[in-house]
mmCIF file of C-alpha atoms and ligand atoms in Angstrom:
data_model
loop_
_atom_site.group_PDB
_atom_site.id
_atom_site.type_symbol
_atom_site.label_atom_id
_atom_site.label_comp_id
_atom_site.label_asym_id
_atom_site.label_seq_id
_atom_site.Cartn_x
_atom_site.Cartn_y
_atom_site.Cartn_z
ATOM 1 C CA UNK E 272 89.896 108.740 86.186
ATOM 2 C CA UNK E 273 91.492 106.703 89.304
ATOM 3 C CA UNK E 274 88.944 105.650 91.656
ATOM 4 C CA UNK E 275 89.984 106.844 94.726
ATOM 5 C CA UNK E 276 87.792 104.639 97.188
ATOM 6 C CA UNK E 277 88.573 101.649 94.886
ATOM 7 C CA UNK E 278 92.429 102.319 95.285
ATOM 8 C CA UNK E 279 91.770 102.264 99.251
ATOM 9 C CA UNK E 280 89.712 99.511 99.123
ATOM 10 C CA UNK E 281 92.338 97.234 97.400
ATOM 11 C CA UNK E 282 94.893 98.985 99.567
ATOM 12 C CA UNK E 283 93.244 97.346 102.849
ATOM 13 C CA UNK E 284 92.221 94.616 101.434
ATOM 14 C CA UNK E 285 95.894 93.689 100.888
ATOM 15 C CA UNK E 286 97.391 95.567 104.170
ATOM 16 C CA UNK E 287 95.490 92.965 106.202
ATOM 17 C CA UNK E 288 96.854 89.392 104.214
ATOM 18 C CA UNK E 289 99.959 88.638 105.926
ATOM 19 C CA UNK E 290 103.128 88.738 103.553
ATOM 20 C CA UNK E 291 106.139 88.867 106.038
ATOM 21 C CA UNK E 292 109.144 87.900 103.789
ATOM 22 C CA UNK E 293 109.665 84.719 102.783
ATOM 23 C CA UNK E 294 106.085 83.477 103.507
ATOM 24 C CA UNK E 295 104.080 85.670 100.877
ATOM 25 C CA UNK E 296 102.047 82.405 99.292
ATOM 26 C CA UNK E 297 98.860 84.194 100.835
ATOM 27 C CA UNK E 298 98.882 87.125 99.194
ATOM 28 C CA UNK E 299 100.417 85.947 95.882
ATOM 29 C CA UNK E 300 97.477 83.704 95.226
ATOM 30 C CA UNK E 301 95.402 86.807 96.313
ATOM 31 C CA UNK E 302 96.998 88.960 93.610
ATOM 32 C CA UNK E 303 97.124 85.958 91.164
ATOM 33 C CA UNK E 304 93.355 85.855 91.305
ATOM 34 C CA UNK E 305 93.182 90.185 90.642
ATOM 35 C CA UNK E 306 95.655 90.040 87.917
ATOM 36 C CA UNK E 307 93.309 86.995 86.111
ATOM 37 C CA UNK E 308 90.571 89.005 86.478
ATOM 38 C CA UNK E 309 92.031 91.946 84.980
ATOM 39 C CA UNK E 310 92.736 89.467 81.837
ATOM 40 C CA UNK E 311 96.435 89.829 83.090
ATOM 41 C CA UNK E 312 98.511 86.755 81.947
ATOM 42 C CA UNK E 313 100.241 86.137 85.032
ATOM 43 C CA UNK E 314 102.523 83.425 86.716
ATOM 44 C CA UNK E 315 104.205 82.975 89.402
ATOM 45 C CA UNK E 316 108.020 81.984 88.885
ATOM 46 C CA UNK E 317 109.697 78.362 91.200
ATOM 47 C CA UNK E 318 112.241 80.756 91.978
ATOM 48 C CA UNK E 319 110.967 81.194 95.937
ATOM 49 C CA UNK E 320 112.888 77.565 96.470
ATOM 50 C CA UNK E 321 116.186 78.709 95.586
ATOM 51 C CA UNK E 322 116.037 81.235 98.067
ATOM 52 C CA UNK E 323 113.447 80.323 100.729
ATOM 53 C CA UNK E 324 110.455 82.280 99.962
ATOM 54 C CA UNK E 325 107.020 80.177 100.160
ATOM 55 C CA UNK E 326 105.516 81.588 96.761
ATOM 56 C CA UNK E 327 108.356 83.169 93.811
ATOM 57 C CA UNK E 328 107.707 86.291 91.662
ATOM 58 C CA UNK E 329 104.592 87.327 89.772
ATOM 59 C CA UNK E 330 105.143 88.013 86.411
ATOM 60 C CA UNK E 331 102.435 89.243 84.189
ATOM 61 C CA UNK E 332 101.806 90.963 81.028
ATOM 62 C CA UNK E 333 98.753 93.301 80.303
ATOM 63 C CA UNK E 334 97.807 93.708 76.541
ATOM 64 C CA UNK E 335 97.288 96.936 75.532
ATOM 65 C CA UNK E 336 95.387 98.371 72.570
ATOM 66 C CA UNK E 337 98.828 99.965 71.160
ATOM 67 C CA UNK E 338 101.203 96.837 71.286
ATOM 68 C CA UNK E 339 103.612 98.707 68.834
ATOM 69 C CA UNK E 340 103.989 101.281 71.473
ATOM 70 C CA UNK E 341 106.567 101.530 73.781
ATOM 71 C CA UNK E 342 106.267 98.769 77.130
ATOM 72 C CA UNK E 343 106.354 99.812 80.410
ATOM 73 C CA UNK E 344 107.312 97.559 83.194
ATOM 74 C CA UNK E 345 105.456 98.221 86.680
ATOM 75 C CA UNK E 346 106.982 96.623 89.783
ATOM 76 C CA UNK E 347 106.242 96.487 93.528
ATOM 77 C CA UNK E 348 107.150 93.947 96.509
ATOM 78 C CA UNK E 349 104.845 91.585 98.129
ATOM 79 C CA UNK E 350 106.597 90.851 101.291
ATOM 80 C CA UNK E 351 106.994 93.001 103.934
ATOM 81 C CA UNK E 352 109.036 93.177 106.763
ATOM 82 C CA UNK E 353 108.303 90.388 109.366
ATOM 83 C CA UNK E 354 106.953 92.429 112.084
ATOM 84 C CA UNK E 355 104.043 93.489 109.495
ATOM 85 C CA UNK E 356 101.892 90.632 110.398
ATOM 86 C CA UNK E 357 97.789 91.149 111.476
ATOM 87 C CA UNK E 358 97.509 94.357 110.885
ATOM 88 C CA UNK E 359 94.631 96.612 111.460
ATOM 89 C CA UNK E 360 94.645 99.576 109.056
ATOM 90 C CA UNK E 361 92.599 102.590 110.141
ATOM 91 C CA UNK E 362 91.884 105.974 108.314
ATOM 92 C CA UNK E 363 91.717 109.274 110.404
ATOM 93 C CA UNK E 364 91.830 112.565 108.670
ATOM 94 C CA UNK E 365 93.025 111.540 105.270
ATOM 95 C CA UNK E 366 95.500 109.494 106.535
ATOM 96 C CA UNK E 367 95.862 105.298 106.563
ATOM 97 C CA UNK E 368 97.651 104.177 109.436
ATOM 98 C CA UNK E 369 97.750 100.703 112.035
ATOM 99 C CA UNK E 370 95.232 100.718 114.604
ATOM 100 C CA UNK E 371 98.224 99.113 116.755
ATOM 101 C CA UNK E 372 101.964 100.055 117.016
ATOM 102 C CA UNK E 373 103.128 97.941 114.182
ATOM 103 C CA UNK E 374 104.070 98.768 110.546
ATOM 104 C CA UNK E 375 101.709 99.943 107.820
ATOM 105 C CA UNK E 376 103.171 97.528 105.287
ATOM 106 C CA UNK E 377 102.076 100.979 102.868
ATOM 107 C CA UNK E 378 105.326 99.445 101.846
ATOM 108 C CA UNK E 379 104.741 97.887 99.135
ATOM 109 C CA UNK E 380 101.344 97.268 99.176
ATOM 110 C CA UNK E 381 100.545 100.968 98.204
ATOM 111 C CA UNK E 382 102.941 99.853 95.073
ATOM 112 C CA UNK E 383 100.919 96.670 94.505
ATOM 113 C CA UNK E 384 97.092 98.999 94.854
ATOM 114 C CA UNK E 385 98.185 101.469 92.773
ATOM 115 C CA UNK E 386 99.050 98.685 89.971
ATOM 116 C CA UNK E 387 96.082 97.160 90.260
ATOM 117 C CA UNK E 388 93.839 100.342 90.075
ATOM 118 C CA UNK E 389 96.396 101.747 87.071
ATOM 119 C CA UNK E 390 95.338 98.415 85.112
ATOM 120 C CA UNK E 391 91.263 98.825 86.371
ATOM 121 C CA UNK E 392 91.293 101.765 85.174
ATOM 122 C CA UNK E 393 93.116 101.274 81.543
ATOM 123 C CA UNK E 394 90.218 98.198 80.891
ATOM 124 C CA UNK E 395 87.460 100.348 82.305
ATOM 125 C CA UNK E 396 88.023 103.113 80.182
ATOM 126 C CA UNK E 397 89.055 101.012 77.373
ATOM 127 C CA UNK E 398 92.417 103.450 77.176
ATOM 128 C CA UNK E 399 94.709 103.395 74.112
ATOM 129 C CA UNK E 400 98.085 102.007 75.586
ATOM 130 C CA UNK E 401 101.220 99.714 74.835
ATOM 131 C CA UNK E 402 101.889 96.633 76.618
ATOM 132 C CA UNK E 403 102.204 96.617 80.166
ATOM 133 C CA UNK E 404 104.802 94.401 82.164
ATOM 134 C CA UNK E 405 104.205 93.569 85.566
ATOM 135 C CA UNK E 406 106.989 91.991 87.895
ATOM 136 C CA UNK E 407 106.000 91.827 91.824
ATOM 137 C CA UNK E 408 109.185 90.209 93.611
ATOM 138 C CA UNK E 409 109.140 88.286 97.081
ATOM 139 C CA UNK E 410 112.192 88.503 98.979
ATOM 140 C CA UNK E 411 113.096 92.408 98.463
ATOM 141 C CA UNK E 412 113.470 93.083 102.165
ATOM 142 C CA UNK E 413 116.251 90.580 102.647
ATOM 143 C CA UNK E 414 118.331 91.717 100.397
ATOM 144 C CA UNK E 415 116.468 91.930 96.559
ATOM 145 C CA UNK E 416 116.564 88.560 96.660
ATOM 146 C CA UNK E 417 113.409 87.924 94.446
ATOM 147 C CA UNK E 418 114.155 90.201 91.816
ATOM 148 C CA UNK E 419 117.979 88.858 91.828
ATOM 149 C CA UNK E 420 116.585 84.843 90.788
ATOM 150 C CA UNK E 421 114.036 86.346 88.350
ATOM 151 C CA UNK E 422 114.529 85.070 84.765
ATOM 152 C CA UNK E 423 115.133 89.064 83.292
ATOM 153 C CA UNK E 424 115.185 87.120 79.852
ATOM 154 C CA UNK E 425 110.817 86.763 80.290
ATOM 155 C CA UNK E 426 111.086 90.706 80.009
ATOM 156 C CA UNK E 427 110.532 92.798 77.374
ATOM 157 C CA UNK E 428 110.380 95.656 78.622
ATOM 158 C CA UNK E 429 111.610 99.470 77.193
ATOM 159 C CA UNK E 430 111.575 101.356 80.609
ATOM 160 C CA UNK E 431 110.667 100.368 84.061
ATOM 161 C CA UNK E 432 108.774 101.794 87.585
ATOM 162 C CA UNK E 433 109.362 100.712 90.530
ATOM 163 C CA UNK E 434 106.558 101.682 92.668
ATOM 164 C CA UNK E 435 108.768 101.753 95.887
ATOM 165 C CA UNK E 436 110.066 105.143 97.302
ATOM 166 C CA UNK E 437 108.822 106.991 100.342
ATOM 167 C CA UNK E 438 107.465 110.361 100.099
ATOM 168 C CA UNK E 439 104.927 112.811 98.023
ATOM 169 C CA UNK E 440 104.604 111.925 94.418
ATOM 170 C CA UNK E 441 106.471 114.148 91.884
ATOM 171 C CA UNK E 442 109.993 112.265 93.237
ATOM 172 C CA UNK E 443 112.201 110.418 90.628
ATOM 173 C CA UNK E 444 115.018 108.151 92.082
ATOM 174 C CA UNK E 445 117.387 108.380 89.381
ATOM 175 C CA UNK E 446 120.113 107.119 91.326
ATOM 176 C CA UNK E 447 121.837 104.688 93.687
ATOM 177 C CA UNK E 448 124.638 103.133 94.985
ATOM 178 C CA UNK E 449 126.395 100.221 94.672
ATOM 179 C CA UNK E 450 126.589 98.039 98.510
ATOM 180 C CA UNK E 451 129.093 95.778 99.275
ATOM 181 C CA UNK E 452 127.881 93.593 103.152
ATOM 182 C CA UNK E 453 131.263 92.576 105.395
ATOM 183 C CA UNK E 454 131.515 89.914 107.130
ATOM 184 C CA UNK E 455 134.471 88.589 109.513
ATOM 185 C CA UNK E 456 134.846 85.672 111.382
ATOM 186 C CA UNK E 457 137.556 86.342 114.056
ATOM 187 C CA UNK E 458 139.362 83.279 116.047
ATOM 188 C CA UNK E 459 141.510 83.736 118.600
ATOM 189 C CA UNK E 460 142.766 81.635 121.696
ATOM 190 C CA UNK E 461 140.033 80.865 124.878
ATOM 191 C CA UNK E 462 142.246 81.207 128.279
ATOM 192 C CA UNK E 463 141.003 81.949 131.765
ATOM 193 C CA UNK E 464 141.362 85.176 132.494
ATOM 194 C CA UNK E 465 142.667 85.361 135.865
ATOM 195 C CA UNK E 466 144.726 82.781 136.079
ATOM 196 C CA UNK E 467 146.257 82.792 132.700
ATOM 197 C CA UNK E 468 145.599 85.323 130.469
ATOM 198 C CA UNK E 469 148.842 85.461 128.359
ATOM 199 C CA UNK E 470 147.568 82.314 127.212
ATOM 200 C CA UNK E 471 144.647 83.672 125.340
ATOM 201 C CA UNK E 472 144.485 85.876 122.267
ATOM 202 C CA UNK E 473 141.452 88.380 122.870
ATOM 203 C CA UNK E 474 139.388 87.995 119.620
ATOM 204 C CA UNK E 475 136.966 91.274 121.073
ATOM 205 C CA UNK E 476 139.821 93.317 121.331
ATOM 206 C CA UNK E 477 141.327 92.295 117.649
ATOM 207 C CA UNK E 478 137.710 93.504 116.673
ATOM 208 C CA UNK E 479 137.707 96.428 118.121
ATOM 209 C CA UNK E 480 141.387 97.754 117.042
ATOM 210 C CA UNK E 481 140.759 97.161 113.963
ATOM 211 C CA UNK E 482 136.904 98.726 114.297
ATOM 212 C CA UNK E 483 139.042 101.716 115.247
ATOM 213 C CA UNK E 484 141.529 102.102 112.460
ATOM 214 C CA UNK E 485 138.227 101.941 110.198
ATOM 215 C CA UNK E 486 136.533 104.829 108.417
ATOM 216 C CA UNK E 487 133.187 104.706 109.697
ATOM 217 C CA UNK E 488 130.091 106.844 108.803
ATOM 218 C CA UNK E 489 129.337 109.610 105.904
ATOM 219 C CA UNK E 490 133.090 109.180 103.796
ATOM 220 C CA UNK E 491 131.724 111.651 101.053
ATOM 221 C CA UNK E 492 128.613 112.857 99.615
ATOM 222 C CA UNK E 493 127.981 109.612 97.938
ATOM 223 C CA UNK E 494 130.233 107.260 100.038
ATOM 224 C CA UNK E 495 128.891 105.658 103.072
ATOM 225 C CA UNK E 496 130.153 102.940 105.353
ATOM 226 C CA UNK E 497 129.044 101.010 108.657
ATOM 227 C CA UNK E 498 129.710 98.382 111.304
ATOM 228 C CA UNK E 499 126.342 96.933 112.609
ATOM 229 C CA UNK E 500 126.872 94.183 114.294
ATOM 230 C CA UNK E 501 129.469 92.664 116.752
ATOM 231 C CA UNK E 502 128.794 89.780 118.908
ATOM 232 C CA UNK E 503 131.363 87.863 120.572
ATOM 233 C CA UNK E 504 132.751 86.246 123.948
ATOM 234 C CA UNK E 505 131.214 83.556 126.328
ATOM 235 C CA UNK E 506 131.918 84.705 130.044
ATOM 236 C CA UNK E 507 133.566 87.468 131.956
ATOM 237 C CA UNK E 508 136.157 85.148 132.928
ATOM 238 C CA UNK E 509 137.333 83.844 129.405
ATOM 239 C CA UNK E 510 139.154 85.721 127.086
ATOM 240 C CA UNK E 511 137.115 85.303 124.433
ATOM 241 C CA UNK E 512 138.175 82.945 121.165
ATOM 242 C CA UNK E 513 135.866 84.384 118.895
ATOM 243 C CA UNK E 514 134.283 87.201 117.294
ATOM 244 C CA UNK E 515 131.738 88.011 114.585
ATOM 245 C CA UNK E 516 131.829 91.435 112.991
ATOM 246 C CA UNK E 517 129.461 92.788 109.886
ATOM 247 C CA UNK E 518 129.540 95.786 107.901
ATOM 248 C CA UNK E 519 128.928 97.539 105.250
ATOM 249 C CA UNK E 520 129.861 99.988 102.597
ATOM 250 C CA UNK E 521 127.831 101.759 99.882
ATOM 251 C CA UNK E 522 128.996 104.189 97.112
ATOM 252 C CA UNK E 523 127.780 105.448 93.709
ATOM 253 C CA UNK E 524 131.312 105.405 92.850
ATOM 254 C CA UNK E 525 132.350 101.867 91.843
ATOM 255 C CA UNK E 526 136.136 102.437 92.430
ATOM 256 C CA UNK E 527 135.648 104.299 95.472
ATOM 257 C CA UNK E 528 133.306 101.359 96.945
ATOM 258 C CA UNK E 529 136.537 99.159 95.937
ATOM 259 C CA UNK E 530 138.955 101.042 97.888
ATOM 260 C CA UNK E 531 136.677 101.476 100.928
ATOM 261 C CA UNK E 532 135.774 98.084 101.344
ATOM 262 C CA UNK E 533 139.746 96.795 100.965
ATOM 263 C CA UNK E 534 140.481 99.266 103.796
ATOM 264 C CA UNK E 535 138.181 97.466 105.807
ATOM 265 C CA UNK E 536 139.118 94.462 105.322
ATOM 266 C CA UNK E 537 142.723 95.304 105.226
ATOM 267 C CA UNK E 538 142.080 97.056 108.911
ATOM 268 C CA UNK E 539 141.001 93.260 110.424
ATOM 269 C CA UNK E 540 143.638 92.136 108.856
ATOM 270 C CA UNK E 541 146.294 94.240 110.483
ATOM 271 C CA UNK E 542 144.857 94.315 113.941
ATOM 272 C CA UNK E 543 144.640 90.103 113.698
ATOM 273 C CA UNK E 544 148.066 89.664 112.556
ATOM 274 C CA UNK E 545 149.144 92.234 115.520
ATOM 275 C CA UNK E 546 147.287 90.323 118.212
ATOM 276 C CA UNK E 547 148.112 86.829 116.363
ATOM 277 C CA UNK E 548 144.356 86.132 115.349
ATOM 278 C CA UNK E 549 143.006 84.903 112.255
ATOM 279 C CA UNK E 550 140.346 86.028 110.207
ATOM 280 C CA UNK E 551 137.798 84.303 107.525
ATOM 281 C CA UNK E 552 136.176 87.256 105.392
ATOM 282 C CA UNK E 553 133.065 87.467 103.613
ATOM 283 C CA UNK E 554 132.276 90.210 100.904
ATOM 284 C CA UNK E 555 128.871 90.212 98.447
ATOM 285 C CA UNK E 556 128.932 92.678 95.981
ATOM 286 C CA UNK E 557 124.662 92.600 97.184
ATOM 287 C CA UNK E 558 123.607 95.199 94.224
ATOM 288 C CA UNK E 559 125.355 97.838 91.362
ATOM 289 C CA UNK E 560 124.743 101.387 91.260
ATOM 290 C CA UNK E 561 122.832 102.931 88.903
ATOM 291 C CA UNK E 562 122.343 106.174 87.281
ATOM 292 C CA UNK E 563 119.173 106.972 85.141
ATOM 293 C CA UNK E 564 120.268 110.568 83.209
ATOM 294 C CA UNK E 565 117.416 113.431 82.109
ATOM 295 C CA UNK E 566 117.722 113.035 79.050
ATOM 296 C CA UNK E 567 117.060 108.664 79.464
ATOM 297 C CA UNK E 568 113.322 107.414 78.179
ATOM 298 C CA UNK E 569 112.614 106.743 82.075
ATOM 299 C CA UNK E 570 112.754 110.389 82.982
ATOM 300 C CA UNK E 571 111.493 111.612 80.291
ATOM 301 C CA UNK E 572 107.778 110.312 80.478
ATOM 302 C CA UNK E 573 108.138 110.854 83.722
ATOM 303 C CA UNK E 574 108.601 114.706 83.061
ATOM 304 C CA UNK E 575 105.726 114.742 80.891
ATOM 305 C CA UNK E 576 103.519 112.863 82.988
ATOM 306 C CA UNK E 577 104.487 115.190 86.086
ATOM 307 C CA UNK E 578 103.746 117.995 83.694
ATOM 308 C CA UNK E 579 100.191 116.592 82.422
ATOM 309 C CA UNK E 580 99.114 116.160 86.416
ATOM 310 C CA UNK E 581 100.360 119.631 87.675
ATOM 311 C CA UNK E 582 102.906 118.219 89.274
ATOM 312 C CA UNK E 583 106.539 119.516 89.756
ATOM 313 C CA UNK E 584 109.716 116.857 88.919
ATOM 314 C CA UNK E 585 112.081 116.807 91.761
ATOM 315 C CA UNK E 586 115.108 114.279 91.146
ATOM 316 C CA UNK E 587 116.042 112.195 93.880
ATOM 317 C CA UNK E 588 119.493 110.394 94.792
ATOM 318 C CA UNK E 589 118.650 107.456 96.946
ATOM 319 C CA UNK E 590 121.121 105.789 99.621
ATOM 320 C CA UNK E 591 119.279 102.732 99.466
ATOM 321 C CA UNK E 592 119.069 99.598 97.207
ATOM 322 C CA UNK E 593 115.809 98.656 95.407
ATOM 323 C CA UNK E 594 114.524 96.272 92.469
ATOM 324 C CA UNK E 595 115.436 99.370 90.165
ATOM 325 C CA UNK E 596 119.103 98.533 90.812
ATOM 326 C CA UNK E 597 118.419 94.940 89.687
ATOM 327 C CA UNK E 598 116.478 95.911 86.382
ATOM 328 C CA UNK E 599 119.018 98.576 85.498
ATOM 329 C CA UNK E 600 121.434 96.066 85.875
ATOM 330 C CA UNK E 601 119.944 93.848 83.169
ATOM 331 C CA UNK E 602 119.817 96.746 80.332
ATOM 332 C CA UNK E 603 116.096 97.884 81.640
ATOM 333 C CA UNK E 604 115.901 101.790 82.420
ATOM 334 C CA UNK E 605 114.237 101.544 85.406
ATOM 335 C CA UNK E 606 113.292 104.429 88.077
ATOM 336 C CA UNK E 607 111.836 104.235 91.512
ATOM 337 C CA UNK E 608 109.147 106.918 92.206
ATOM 338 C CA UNK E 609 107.772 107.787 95.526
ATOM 339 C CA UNK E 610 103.931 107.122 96.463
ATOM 340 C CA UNK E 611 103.158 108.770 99.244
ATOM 341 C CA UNK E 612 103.973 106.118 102.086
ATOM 342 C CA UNK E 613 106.235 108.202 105.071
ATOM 343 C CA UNK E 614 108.104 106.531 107.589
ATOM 344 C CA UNK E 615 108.577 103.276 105.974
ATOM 345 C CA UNK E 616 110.321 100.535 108.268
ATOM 346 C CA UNK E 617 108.820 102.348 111.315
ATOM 347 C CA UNK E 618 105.664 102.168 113.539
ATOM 348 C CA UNK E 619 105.132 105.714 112.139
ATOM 349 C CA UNK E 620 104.664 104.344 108.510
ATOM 350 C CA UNK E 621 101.381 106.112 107.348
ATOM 351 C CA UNK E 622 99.551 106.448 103.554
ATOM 352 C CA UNK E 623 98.417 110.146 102.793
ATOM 353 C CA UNK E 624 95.565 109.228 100.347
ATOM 354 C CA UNK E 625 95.312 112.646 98.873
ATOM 355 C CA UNK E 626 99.528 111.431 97.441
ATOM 356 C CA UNK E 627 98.602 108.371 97.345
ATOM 357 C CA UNK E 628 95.903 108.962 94.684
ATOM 358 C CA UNK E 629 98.146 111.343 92.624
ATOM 359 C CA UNK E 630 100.606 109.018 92.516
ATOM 360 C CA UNK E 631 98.100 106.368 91.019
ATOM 361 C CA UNK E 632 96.950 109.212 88.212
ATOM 362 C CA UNK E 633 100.819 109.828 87.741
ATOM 363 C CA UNK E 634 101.340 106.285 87.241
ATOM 364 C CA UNK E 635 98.591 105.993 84.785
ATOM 365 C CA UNK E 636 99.542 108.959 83.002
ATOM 366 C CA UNK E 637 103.223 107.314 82.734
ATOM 367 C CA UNK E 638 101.306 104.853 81.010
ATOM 368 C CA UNK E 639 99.370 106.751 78.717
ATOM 369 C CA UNK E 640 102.513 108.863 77.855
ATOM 370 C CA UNK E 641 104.469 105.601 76.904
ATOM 371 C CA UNK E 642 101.684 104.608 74.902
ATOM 372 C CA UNK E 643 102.314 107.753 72.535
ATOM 373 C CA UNK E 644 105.262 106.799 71.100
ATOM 374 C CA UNK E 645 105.984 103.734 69.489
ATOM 375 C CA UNK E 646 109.354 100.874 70.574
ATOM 376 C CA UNK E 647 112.422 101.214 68.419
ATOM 377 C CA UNK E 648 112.292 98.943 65.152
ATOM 378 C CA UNK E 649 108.772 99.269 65.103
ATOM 379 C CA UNK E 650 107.826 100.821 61.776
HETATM 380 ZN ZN1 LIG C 971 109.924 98.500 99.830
#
């Protein structure tokens, strides 16, 4: 029932608007005007001011024949990373990719076609389904910010996809962990280094001591933490005042993501009081964890869809934060399934259109399935 060259089409058409994040008015407007003609009520939220972006989040609402039936919320990004701009998308063998070394942007503008195509198809065949929420966010790449300003209370959805996993379909993330960002201002004491360094207090080397005492890397199977970026110093010759340190930690365990990121602090904490620095800390709890179960609504349909397209259900653990955090979050049961993109974040990144396509049927079977069974309290 998808149509396949339609799907690219759209695909292309939106791979070559420009939506780096933070400046996705272009393409908003662009999917604004699809959604109207779709008879989508759509609108874009004023949240972009409170955190930058140029155009908010799209919110629509597709009326389906069934509106006793169950809702499904569909969700993709519209911004990309900013190195995705002017690109030239080619297809060789089956396979979408740039015509230059740049990102495909197949994330999430494979998430935004297949929407689009999923609701095509639903008016085109005139197909008996529930109501059909649609939230595209600006902002996800820097940190969810678009989903985290949306007004969840405009929702009213039962059970939610996020259209925004790499990979063949057939994938459910049903989980992910919490993620806690570090940062750490160091100050120390400037001195010249030859002539008198007992003067100074070496912020680098307070930084690095306590780098040291940290535990870095893979803690446990669902435990991870990370030091990314150090910067520091002014000359060869100075013993440097100051130092900037950021981190990270990330763990589906709440109470172990507690303890790991109080050792971390508590490790530049120790090494500055040694070396007689100070410190100013920084920690953002940036997203929970979440944990969608088998026997949840989400993976349910999502069973039976798999099952009505041939396709087999693997379940996925992610180590990376989505959306799907944010609408589980807010009491929505929301999944992230994979459509085919590979290599996101890479100059690799390529589409498969033979997933890409099943993913689109999968997501309109998701549809159809929710459409079977009627929302609670409805008689
Ligand atoms: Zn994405």
């Amino acid at each position: 029932m998808i149509n396949r060259d339609r799907l690219v089409e759209t695909f292309m058409s939106l791979v070559k608007i420009n939506s780096p994040v933070f400046k996705e008015r272009k393409v908003a407007e662009y999917l604004l005007h699809l959604l109207a003609e779709l008879g989508v009520e759509a609108m874009l939220d004023e949240s972009g001011s409170q955190y930058g972006s140029d155009a908010g989040n799209i919110i629509g609402h597709f009326r389906g024949r069934r509106p006793d039936a169950l809702r499904v919320l569909l969700s993709a990004h519209m911004d990309t990373l900013v190195s995705g701009v002017d690109i030239e998308p080619i297809i060789e063998n089956g396979i979408i990719k740039p015509a230059t070394k740049t990102i495909l942007a197949a994330d999430d503008k494979a998430g935004l076609a297949i929407i689009l195509e999923v609701l095509r198809t639903i008016k085109e065949k005139d197909l008996e389904v529930g109501d059909v929420e649609i939230v595209i966010s600006s902002g996800e790449e820097e940190g969810l910010l678009g989903a985290k300003h949306l007004d969840l209370s405009l929702l009213k959805a039962d059970v939610a996809f996020v259209l925004d996993s790499d990979g063949p379909p057939g994938g459910v993330t049903t989980r992910a962990p919490s993620y806690d960002s570090i940062k750490a201002w160091i100050k120390g004491q400037a001195a010249h280094a030859g002539a008198c360094p007992e003067k100074g207090i070496n912020a680098i080397a307070a930084a690095a001591r306590a780098i040291s005492q940290m535990k870095l890397g893979r803690i446990d199977e669902e435990t991870t933490a990370n030091v990314g970026v150090i910067k520091g110093g002014v000359a060869r010759n100075v013993v440097p005042e100051e130092c900037y340190v950021e981190g990270e930690a990330r763990s589906h365990d709440p109470k172990k993501l507690a303890d790991l990121t109080a050792s971390m602090i508590d490790a530049l904490q120790r090494a500055c009081a040694e070396a007689g620095a100070t410190f100013h800390p920084e920690v953002i709890r940036e997203f929970e964890a979440f944990h969608v179960l088998e026997d949840q609504l989400p993976v349910r349909i999502f069973q039976e869809a798999c099952r009505r397209c041939g396709l087999k259900p693997r379940t996925l653990s992610s180590g990376g934060g989505s959306d799907t955090n944010i609408f589980n979050a807010h009491g929505i049961p929301a999944v992230n399934l994979p459509i085919g993109i590979r290599d996101a974040h890479t100059d690799k990144e390529t589409l498969s259109i033979k997933d890409f396509e099943l993913a689109a049927r999968l997501v309109l079977e998701i549809v159809r399935v929710a459409g079977e069974s009627r929302r609670e309290g409805e008689g």
